Coordinates of C-alpha atoms in Angstrom, one line a residue:
Chain Z
M1 CA 92.0 89.8 88.1
R2 CA 91.6 86.1 87.8
V3 CA 92.9 85.6 91.4
W4 CA 89.9 87.6 92.7
L5 CA 87.3 85.6 90.8
P6 CA 86.7 82.8 93.5
S7 CA 86.2 85.4 96.3
I8 CA 83.8 87.5 94.1
L9 CA 81.7 84.4 93.3
L10 CA 81.6 83.3 97.0
A11 CA 80.6 86.8 98.1
L12 CA 77.8 86.8 95.5
V13 CA 76.5 83.5 96.8
L14 CA 76.8 84.7 100.4
C15 CA 74.8 87.9 99.7
G16 CA 72.3 86.2 97.5
L17 CA 71.6 83.5 100.1
S18 CA 71.3 86.1 102.9
A19 CA 68.7 88.1 100.8
A20 CA 66.8 85.1 99.6
M21 CA 67.1 82.3 102.1
P22 CA 63.5 80.9 101.3
V23 CA 64.9 79.5 98.1
L24 CA 66.4 76.7 100.2
E25 CA 63.0 76.0 101.8
P26 CA 62.7 72.4 100.3
L27 CA 66.0 71.5 102.0
F28 CA 64.9 72.8 105.4
H29 CA 61.5 71.1 104.9
W30 CA 63.3 67.8 104.4
V31 CA 65.3 68.4 107.6
E32 CA 62.3 69.5 109.7
P33 CA 59.2 68.0 108.0
D34 CA 56.8 68.8 110.8
R35 CA 57.4 72.5 111.3
Q36 CA 55.4 75.5 110.0
R37 CA 58.1 78.2 110.5
L38 CA 61.2 77.0 108.6
I39 CA 63.0 80.2 107.9
Y40 CA 64.4 82.4 110.7
D41 CA 62.6 85.7 110.4
R42 CA 63.2 87.6 113.7
E43 CA 65.9 89.6 111.9
S44 CA 66.9 89.8 108.3
F45 CA 69.9 87.7 107.4
L46 CA 71.5 90.7 105.6
F47 CA 71.4 92.8 108.8
L48 CA 72.9 89.9 110.8
L49 CA 75.6 89.4 108.1
Q50 CA 76.4 93.1 108.1
N51 CA 76.6 93.2 111.9
H52 CA 78.7 90.0 112.1
L53 CA 81.1 91.4 109.5
T54 CA 81.4 94.7 111.2
L55 CA 82.4 93.0 114.5
V56 CA 85.0 90.9 112.7
V57 CA 86.4 93.8 110.7
I58 CA 86.7 96.1 113.7
S59 CA 88.3 93.5 115.9
A60 CA 90.7 92.5 113.1
A61 CA 91.7 96.1 112.6
I62 CA 92.3 96.7 116.3
G63 CA 94.0 93.3 116.7
S64 CA 96.3 93.8 113.7
L65 CA 97.3 97.3 114.8
V66 CA 98.1 96.2 118.3
A67 CA 99.8 92.9 117.4
V68 CA 101.9 94.4 114.5
A69 CA 102.9 97.4 116.7
G70 CA 103.8 95.0 119.6
G71 CA 105.8 92.7 117.3
I72 CA 107.7 95.7 115.9
F73 CA 108.4 97.0 119.3
A74 CA 109.6 93.7 120.6
T75 CA 112.1 93.3 117.8
R76 CA 113.6 96.8 118.1
P77 CA 116.9 97.2 120.1
S78 CA 115.0 99.1 122.8
G79 CA 112.3 96.5 123.1
R80 CA 114.4 93.4 122.9
D81 CA 114.1 92.7 126.6
F82 CA 110.3 92.4 126.2
L83 CA 110.5 89.8 123.5
P84 CA 109.9 86.8 125.7
L85 CA 107.2 88.6 127.7
V86 CA 105.3 89.7 124.6
S87 CA 105.3 86.2 123.1
Q88 CA 104.2 84.7 126.4
V89 CA 101.3 87.2 126.8
A90 CA 100.1 86.4 123.3
S91 CA 100.2 82.6 124.0
I92 CA 98.3 83.0 127.2
G93 CA 95.7 85.0 125.3
Q94 CA 95.2 82.0 123.1
T95 CA 94.7 79.5 125.9
F96 CA 91.9 81.6 127.4
P97 CA 88.6 80.3 126.0
P98 CA 86.5 83.1 124.4
V99 CA 83.5 82.1 126.5
A100 CA 85.5 82.8 129.6
V101 CA 86.5 86.2 128.2
L102 CA 82.8 86.9 127.7
A103 CA 81.9 85.8 131.2
L104 CA 84.5 88.1 132.6
A105 CA 83.8 91.1 130.3
V106 CA 80.0 91.1 130.7
P107 CA 79.9 92.4 134.3
V108 CA 82.3 95.2 133.3
L109 CA 81.0 96.1 129.9
G110 CA 77.4 95.0 130.1
F111 CA 75.5 93.0 127.4
G112 CA 75.8 93.7 123.7
E113 CA 78.6 94.2 121.2
A114 CA 81.3 95.6 123.5
P115 CA 82.3 92.3 125.4
I116 CA 82.4 90.2 122.2
L117 CA 84.6 92.9 120.6
V118 CA 87.0 92.6 123.6
A119 CA 87.0 88.8 123.3
L120 CA 87.6 88.9 119.6
V121 CA 90.5 91.4 119.8
L122 CA 92.2 89.4 122.6
Y123 CA 91.6 86.2 120.8
G124 CA 92.8 87.4 117.4
L125 CA 96.0 88.9 118.7
L126 CA 98.2 85.8 119.0
P127 CA 98.3 84.5 115.4
I128 CA 99.1 88.0 114.2
L129 CA 101.7 88.7 116.9
R130 CA 103.3 85.3 116.4
N131 CA 103.6 85.8 112.7
T132 CA 104.8 89.4 113.0
L133 CA 107.6 88.2 115.2
A134 CA 108.4 85.2 112.9
G135 CA 108.4 87.4 109.9
L136 CA 110.7 90.1 111.3
E137 CA 113.0 87.6 112.9
G138 CA 113.2 85.6 109.7
I139 CA 114.8 88.3 107.6
D140 CA 118.4 87.5 106.6
P141 CA 120.6 89.5 109.0
A142 CA 122.8 90.5 106.2
V143 CA 120.0 92.4 104.6
R144 CA 119.3 94.4 107.7
E145 CA 123.0 95.0 108.2
A146 CA 123.4 96.2 104.6
A147 CA 120.3 98.5 105.0
R148 CA 121.7 100.0 108.2
G149 CA 125.3 100.1 107.0
M150 CA 124.4 102.0 103.8
G151 CA 122.7 104.8 105.7
M152 CA 119.0 104.0 106.1
S153 CA 117.5 105.4 109.3
P154 CA 115.9 102.9 111.6
M155 CA 112.5 104.0 110.3
Q156 CA 113.5 103.6 106.7
V157 CA 114.9 100.1 107.4
L158 CA 111.5 99.2 109.0
V159 CA 109.2 100.6 106.3
R160 CA 111.2 100.0 103.2
V161 CA 112.9 96.7 104.0
E162 CA 111.6 94.9 107.1
L163 CA 107.8 95.3 106.6
P164 CA 107.7 94.5 102.9
L165 CA 109.8 91.4 103.6
A166 CA 107.8 90.2 106.7
G167 CA 104.5 91.3 105.2
R168 CA 103.6 88.0 103.6
V169 CA 104.0 86.2 106.9
I170 CA 102.1 88.9 108.8
L171 CA 99.3 88.7 106.3
A172 CA 99.1 84.9 106.8
G173 CA 98.7 85.6 110.5
I174 CA 95.9 88.1 109.9
R175 CA 94.2 85.5 107.7
T176 CA 94.3 82.9 110.5
S177 CA 93.1 85.4 113.0
V178 CA 90.1 86.6 110.9
T179 CA 89.0 83.1 110.0
I180 CA 89.0 82.0 113.7
N181 CA 87.2 85.2 114.7
I182 CA 84.4 84.7 112.1
A183 CA 83.5 81.5 114.0
T184 CA 84.1 83.0 117.4
A185 CA 81.9 86.1 116.8
A186 CA 78.9 83.8 116.6
I187 CA 79.2 83.2 120.3
G188 CA 78.4 86.8 120.8
S189 CA 74.8 86.0 120.2
T190 CA 74.7 84.4 123.7
I191 CA 75.3 87.8 125.3
G192 CA 73.1 89.9 123.1
A193 CA 75.3 90.9 120.2
R194 CA 73.5 90.6 116.9
T195 CA 75.4 88.1 114.7
L196 CA 74.9 85.2 112.4
G197 CA 75.0 83.2 115.7
D198 CA 71.4 84.4 116.4
P199 CA 69.6 81.8 114.3
V200 CA 72.0 79.1 115.6
I201 CA 71.2 79.9 119.3
A202 CA 67.5 80.3 118.5
G203 CA 67.5 77.0 116.7
L204 CA 69.3 75.2 119.6
V205 CA 66.9 76.7 122.2
N206 CA 63.8 75.7 120.2
G207 CA 65.1 72.5 118.9
N208 CA 64.8 73.8 115.3
T209 CA 67.6 72.3 113.2
A210 CA 66.6 74.4 110.2
Y211 CA 67.5 77.6 112.1
V212 CA 70.8 76.1 113.2
L213 CA 71.5 75.1 109.6
Q214 CA 70.7 78.6 108.2
G215 CA 73.1 80.3 110.6
A216 CA 75.8 77.7 110.1
I217 CA 75.6 77.9 106.3
L218 CA 76.0 81.6 106.3
I219 CA 78.9 81.6 108.8
G220 CA 80.6 78.9 106.8
L221 CA 80.2 80.8 103.5
L222 CA 81.5 84.0 105.2
A223 CA 84.6 82.2 106.4
L224 CA 85.2 80.7 102.9
T225 CA 84.7 84.1 101.2
T226 CA 87.1 85.8 103.6
D227 CA 89.7 83.0 103.3
S228 CA 89.6 83.1 99.5
L229 CA 89.9 86.9 99.7
F230 CA 93.1 86.5 101.7
E231 CA 94.3 83.8 99.3
A232 CA 94.0 86.3 96.4
L233 CA 95.6 89.0 98.5
E234 CA 98.6 86.8 99.3
R235 CA 99.1 85.9 95.6
T236 CA 99.0 89.5 94.6
W237 CA 101.6 90.2 97.3
D238 CA 103.8 87.4 96.1
R239 CA 103.7 88.7 92.5
R240 CA 104.6 92.2 93.8
F241 CA 107.4 91.4 96.3
S242 CA 108.7 87.8 96.0
P243 CA 109.2 86.8 92.4
Q244 CA 110.1 83.2 91.7
P245 CA 113.8 82.5 91.2
A246 CA 113.0 80.2 88.2
M247 CA 111.4 82.8 86.0
T248 CA 113.8 84.1 83.3
Chain G
M1 CA 141.8 110.0 105.1
I2 CA 140.7 107.8 107.9
E3 CA 142.6 108.0 111.3
L4 CA 142.1 105.6 114.2
K5 CA 143.7 106.8 117.4
N6 CA 144.0 104.5 120.4
V7 CA 140.7 102.8 119.5
T8 CA 139.5 100.1 121.8
R9 CA 136.3 98.0 121.6
R10 CA 135.2 95.7 124.4
F11 CA 132.4 93.2 124.4
G12 CA 131.7 92.7 128.1
D13 CA 135.1 91.7 129.5
A14 CA 136.5 90.5 126.2
V15 CA 138.6 93.0 124.3
A16 CA 137.9 92.7 120.6
V17 CA 140.1 95.6 119.5
D18 CA 142.9 96.6 121.7
N19 CA 144.1 100.2 121.5
I20 CA 144.9 100.3 117.8
N21 CA 146.3 103.2 115.8
L22 CA 145.9 103.2 112.0
T23 CA 146.0 105.9 109.3
I24 CA 144.5 105.2 105.9
E25 CA 145.5 107.8 103.3
T26 CA 143.1 109.1 100.8
G27 CA 142.9 106.9 97.7
E28 CA 144.7 104.0 99.3
V29 CA 143.5 100.4 99.7
C30 CA 144.1 99.3 103.2
V31 CA 143.5 95.6 103.8
L32 CA 143.0 94.3 107.3
V33 CA 144.0 90.7 107.4
G34 CA 144.0 88.1 110.1
S35 CA 142.3 85.0 111.3
S36 CA 138.7 85.1 112.5
G37 CA 138.1 86.8 115.8
C38 CA 141.2 89.0 115.4
G39 CA 139.1 92.1 115.5
K40 CA 139.3 93.1 111.8
S41 CA 135.6 93.2 111.2
T42 CA 135.0 94.9 114.5
T43 CA 137.5 97.6 113.4
L44 CA 135.7 98.0 110.1
R45 CA 132.3 98.3 111.7
M46 CA 133.5 101.0 114.0
I47 CA 134.4 103.1 111.1
N48 CA 130.8 103.4 109.9
R49 CA 129.5 103.4 113.5
L50 CA 127.6 100.1 113.1
L51 CA 129.5 99.4 116.4
P52 CA 130.2 102.1 118.9
R53 CA 133.8 102.2 120.1
S54 CA 134.7 101.8 123.8
S55 CA 137.4 104.4 123.8
G56 CA 139.7 106.3 121.4
E57 CA 139.0 108.5 118.4
I58 CA 138.1 107.8 114.8
L59 CA 138.6 110.7 112.4
V60 CA 137.4 110.9 108.8
D61 CA 139.0 113.8 106.9
G62 CA 140.0 115.2 110.2
E63 CA 136.5 115.2 111.7
D64 CA 135.5 113.0 114.6
I65 CA 132.8 110.6 113.4
A66 CA 131.2 110.6 116.9
T67 CA 130.0 114.1 116.2
M68 CA 128.4 113.3 112.9
N69 CA 124.9 111.9 112.2
P70 CA 125.5 108.2 111.7
Q71 CA 123.1 108.1 108.7
Q72 CA 124.9 110.9 106.9
L73 CA 128.2 109.3 107.7
R74 CA 127.2 106.0 106.2
L75 CA 125.6 107.5 103.1
N76 CA 129.1 108.7 102.2
M77 CA 130.7 105.3 102.8
G78 CA 130.0 102.4 100.4
Y79 CA 129.5 99.2 102.3
V80 CA 129.9 95.7 100.8
I81 CA 129.4 92.6 103.0
Q82 CA 130.0 88.9 102.5
G83 CA 126.5 87.8 102.1
T84 CA 125.8 90.7 99.7
G85 CA 122.8 91.8 101.7
L86 CA 120.9 92.6 98.5
F87 CA 117.3 93.4 99.1
P88 CA 115.4 90.4 97.8
H89 CA 112.2 92.3 97.1
W90 CA 113.9 94.9 94.9
T91 CA 115.2 94.5 91.4
V92 CA 118.9 94.8 90.6
A93 CA 118.4 98.4 89.3
H94 CA 116.4 99.3 92.4
N95 CA 119.1 97.8 94.7
I96 CA 121.8 99.8 93.0
A97 CA 119.7 102.9 93.2
M98 CA 119.2 102.6 97.0
V99 CA 121.6 105.3 98.2
P100 CA 120.9 107.8 95.4
R101 CA 117.2 107.4 96.2
L102 CA 117.9 108.1 99.9
L103 CA 119.8 111.2 98.8
K104 CA 116.7 112.1 96.7
W105 CA 118.5 112.4 93.3
P106 CA 116.3 113.2 90.4
K107 CA 115.1 110.1 88.5
E108 CA 116.9 110.6 85.3
R109 CA 120.2 111.0 87.1
I110 CA 119.6 107.8 89.1
D111 CA 118.7 105.9 85.9
A112 CA 121.9 107.1 84.2
R113 CA 124.0 106.3 87.2
V114 CA 122.6 102.7 87.5
E115 CA 123.3 102.1 83.8
E116 CA 126.8 103.5 84.1
L117 CA 127.6 101.3 87.2
M118 CA 126.2 98.1 85.7
T119 CA 128.4 98.7 82.6
L120 CA 131.4 99.4 84.9
L121 CA 130.8 96.1 86.7
D122 CA 130.3 94.2 83.5
L123 CA 126.6 93.5 84.0
D124 CA 124.5 94.0 80.9
P125 CA 121.8 96.5 81.9
A126 CA 119.4 95.2 79.4
T127 CA 119.3 91.7 80.7
H128 CA 120.0 92.2 84.4
A129 CA 118.4 95.5 85.5
G130 CA 115.0 93.9 85.9
K131 CA 116.1 90.7 87.6
Y132 CA 115.7 90.0 91.3
P133 CA 118.8 89.0 93.5
Q134 CA 117.6 85.4 93.8
Q135 CA 117.9 85.1 90.0
L136 CA 121.6 86.0 90.0
S137 CA 124.7 83.8 90.4
G138 CA 126.9 84.4 93.4
G139 CA 129.4 86.4 91.4
Q140 CA 126.8 88.5 89.7
A141 CA 125.1 89.2 93.1
Q142 CA 128.4 90.5 94.5
R143 CA 129.0 92.7 91.5
V144 CA 125.6 94.2 92.2
G145 CA 126.7 94.6 95.8
V146 CA 129.8 96.5 94.7
A147 CA 127.8 98.6 92.3
R148 CA 125.3 99.5 95.0
A149 CA 128.2 100.6 97.3
L150 CA 129.6 102.8 94.6
A151 CA 126.2 104.3 93.5
A152 CA 126.4 107.7 95.1
D153 CA 130.1 108.0 94.5
P154 CA 131.1 107.9 98.1
N155 CA 134.7 108.9 99.2
I156 CA 135.2 105.8 101.2
L157 CA 134.5 102.2 100.5
L158 CA 134.3 99.6 103.3
M159 CA 134.4 95.9 102.3
D160 CA 133.9 93.1 104.8
E161 CA 135.1 89.9 103.2
P162 CA 133.1 90.7 100.1
F163 CA 134.5 87.7 98.1
G164 CA 134.7 85.2 100.9
A165 CA 131.7 83.1 100.0
L166 CA 132.6 82.9 96.3
D167 CA 134.3 80.0 94.4
A168 CA 137.9 80.5 93.5
I169 CA 137.5 81.4 89.9
T170 CA 134.7 83.9 90.5
R171 CA 136.8 85.4 93.4
E172 CA 139.8 85.8 91.2
N173 CA 137.7 87.5 88.5
L174 CA 136.2 89.9 91.0
Q175 CA 139.6 90.7 92.5
L176 CA 140.9 91.7 89.0
E177 CA 137.7 93.7 88.6
M178 CA 138.4 95.5 91.9
L179 CA 141.9 96.4 90.8
R180 CA 140.5 97.8 87.5
I181 CA 137.7 99.7 89.1
Q182 CA 140.1 101.1 91.8
Q183 CA 142.4 102.4 89.0
Q184 CA 139.4 104.3 87.6
V185 CA 137.7 105.6 90.8
R186 CA 140.5 105.7 93.5
K187 CA 138.3 105.3 96.5
T188 CA 139.8 105.2 100.0
T189 CA 139.1 101.6 100.7
V190 CA 139.2 99.5 103.9
F191 CA 139.0 95.8 102.9
V192 CA 138.7 93.0 105.4
T193 CA 139.8 89.5 104.5
H194 CA 141.4 86.4 106.1
D195 CA 143.1 85.5 102.8
I196 CA 146.6 86.8 102.7
D197 CA 146.9 86.2 98.9
E198 CA 143.8 88.4 98.4
A199 CA 145.4 91.0 100.6
L200 CA 148.8 90.9 98.8
K201 CA 146.9 91.3 95.4
L202 CA 144.6 94.1 96.3
A203 CA 146.3 96.2 99.0
T204 CA 148.5 99.3 98.7
R205 CA 149.0 98.7 102.4
I206 CA 148.3 95.7 104.7
A207 CA 147.5 95.8 108.4
V208 CA 148.1 92.3 109.9
M209 CA 145.9 91.9 113.0
D210 CA 145.9 89.3 115.7
Q211 CA 144.0 89.3 119.0
G212 CA 142.8 92.8 118.6
R213 CA 146.2 94.4 117.8
I214 CA 147.8 95.5 114.7
L215 CA 151.1 93.5 114.4
Q216 CA 152.4 95.2 111.2
H217 CA 151.1 97.9 108.9
D218 CA 153.1 98.2 105.7
T219 CA 153.2 97.7 102.0
P220 CA 152.7 94.2 100.6
E221 CA 156.4 94.1 99.6
S222 CA 157.7 95.1 103.1
I223 CA 155.4 92.6 104.7
L224 CA 156.9 89.9 102.5
R225 CA 160.5 91.0 102.9
R226 CA 160.5 92.1 106.5
P227 CA 157.8 90.4 108.5
A228 CA 157.7 92.0 111.9
S229 CA 157.1 88.8 113.8
G230 CA 156.9 85.1 113.6
F231 CA 153.1 85.3 113.3
V232 CA 153.3 87.6 110.2
E233 CA 156.0 85.4 108.7
N234 CA 153.8 82.3 109.1
L235 CA 150.8 84.2 107.7
V236 CA 152.6 85.2 104.5
G237 CA 154.1 81.7 104.2
K238 CA 157.8 81.3 104.8
Q239 CA 158.5 79.0 101.8
D240 CA 156.9 80.6 98.8
R241 CA 157.7 84.2 99.6
G242 CA 159.9 84.4 96.6
L243 CA 157.1 83.7 94.2
K244 CA 154.7 86.0 96.1
L245 CA 157.2 88.8 95.8
M246 CA 157.4 88.2 92.0
S247 CA 153.7 88.4 91.7
L248 CA 153.8 91.9 93.2
R249 CA 156.1 93.3 90.4
P250 CA 154.9 94.0 86.9
V251 CA 156.8 92.7 83.8
R252 CA 157.4 96.4 82.9
D253 CA 160.1 96.7 85.7
L254 CA 162.5 94.0 84.3
M255 CA 161.9 94.0 80.6
T256 CA 164.4 94.9 77.9
R257 CA 162.8 97.5 75.7
H258 CA 163.1 97.6 71.9
G259 CA 164.1 100.9 70.4
S260 CA 160.6 101.4 69.2
P261 CA 157.4 99.3 69.5
K262 CA 157.0 96.7 66.7
P263 CA 153.7 95.6 65.4
S264 CA 153.1 92.2 66.7
E265 CA 153.3 89.1 64.4
T266 CA 150.2 87.1 64.8
G267 CA 150.5 84.0 66.9
T268 CA 153.5 85.2 68.9
E269 CA 153.3 84.0 72.5
G270 CA 153.9 86.7 75.1
V271 CA 152.9 88.6 78.2
R272 CA 151.6 92.1 78.8
E273 CA 153.5 94.9 80.5
D274 CA 151.0 94.8 83.4
D275 CA 151.3 91.1 84.0
N276 CA 153.4 90.1 86.9
L277 CA 156.8 88.5 86.9
R278 CA 155.5 85.3 88.4
L279 CA 153.2 84.7 85.4
A280 CA 156.0 85.5 82.9
L281 CA 158.3 83.0 84.6
S282 CA 155.6 80.4 84.7
I283 CA 155.0 80.7 81.0
M284 CA 158.7 80.4 80.3
L285 CA 159.1 77.4 82.5
W286 CA 156.1 75.7 81.0
Q287 CA 157.1 76.3 77.4
D288 CA 160.8 76.0 78.1
L289 CA 161.6 79.4 76.6
P290 CA 164.7 81.5 77.6
Q291 CA 162.8 84.7 77.0
V292 CA 159.3 85.9 75.9
A293 CA 157.9 88.9 74.1
V294 CA 156.2 91.7 76.0
F295 CA 153.2 93.6 74.5
N296 CA 151.6 96.9 75.6
A297 CA 147.9 97.5 75.9
Q298 CA 147.6 98.3 72.2
G299 CA 149.0 94.9 71.3
Q300 CA 152.4 96.2 70.0
E301 CA 155.5 94.3 71.0
T302 CA 157.6 96.7 73.1
G303 CA 160.3 94.4 74.3
V304 CA 161.3 91.1 75.7
I305 CA 161.8 89.7 79.2
S306 CA 164.3 86.9 80.0
R307 CA 164.2 84.0 82.4
E308 CA 167.7 84.8 83.7
R309 CA 166.8 88.4 84.6
I310 CA 163.7 87.4 86.5
I311 CA 165.5 84.8 88.5
Q312 CA 168.4 87.2 89.3
E313 CA 166.5 90.3 90.0
G314 CA 162.9 89.3 90.5
T315 CA 162.8 89.2 94.2

């Protein structure tokens, strides 16, 4: 339970601040002493947070599914030939700036949530795919040989041996991907998706640093919360699957 | 019974196993011995179909393994490999229970079997069952590997240099353990090694391999007495063949029996009936004795064995 405590505390601060941003008004007053409207009020922060989170969760779910499936496929005997291709495609995906993906996706998908979702999925693929490949390739060949040689079917080898052993590394990939995408999702505000990027964009357009700060604080908090959630998840995983050799 | 008929395995143009014929009788320990790259591991891995064969036939109890489901085939063949291949995310008990779980045995039966096997392999269930492989020594880990292979009581045991990575003392212990277990369970065993002494110690029959061919397939004694070629002669060691032959024969063969077993006097130096002649001779040479007492398993003195007789008839 104690491993989850930091994430719970951070989540409480995040939700509390989204619901009651005006408590920080003195801070914003100090930043922007001459303004009347200090708190972004075109949309509630809770709604933006929820929307932002939904975008990240959906893209992470799709990205993880596709990347893990791709990684598994490329390490099977039948997919071995595609291994170099798959890792290349994933690398190219990463070199493509998300803004460029948006620019290309908007004419096809229109404004709104769809193009940013595409960008997030594409962008989040690489860390997961790379870690899936590293995790599966990193398993001691003797373990796989023993599993196969003792009568496990290929499916049983994958589910009972390979995925539990590679899981920790795959999880780390998902963690990187999600953290990057929390920041990237904010760009969606430029093409009409409702995210925590809205106050940032509005603040930049109107020259209101207070707005920018409000968006940035919440995005930062969301990233921290998610990261500590994964930290706790990884520790729990370690305790379950990879005990320390020293413990007696 | 395992029969290999005209079996060949090619990797591209290279021939790893070249048209070999080999029959392994039920309950026998057949050791494939040869230097690395001679095709011995390839041969072993064709028997459980981890490698397909290029041509020829492999029959297990008269049935062609190509017609069987590979998973079913392997579930009935224990498999022990050099690096142990224990599952690092499973406890010792879980590792040993692997095949019974795949076969969907009821839980109580699995638990009982795991405990039985750990005891058989001299691993204390209370202290070791809950440990993870990383927490074991090399010797303990390989014991778990052997226990895992024996778990579902397979008819056949395949062992690919199982003790190759262990230190000399641990290896010796595990070899003795193997002989003891084999006396109890009598598995048809195919054992791969590059160590001729290990082969001589464990085998009922040895197949010497070189460049994908079997040069000689015979009992350890015949291999030592009548090596089929210069290669085999070099492998078994020309010079110390005499001592190696002595280590194949038990003291029982050449001892002079008392009329009836005597209770042993405490402190009497001696050998057991199961010990080999080489050991008996070594003790007598070291302690400068003309003869030494022989004890049976119950500790009774059943006779004596003399230095003269070993030297005259031992080889």
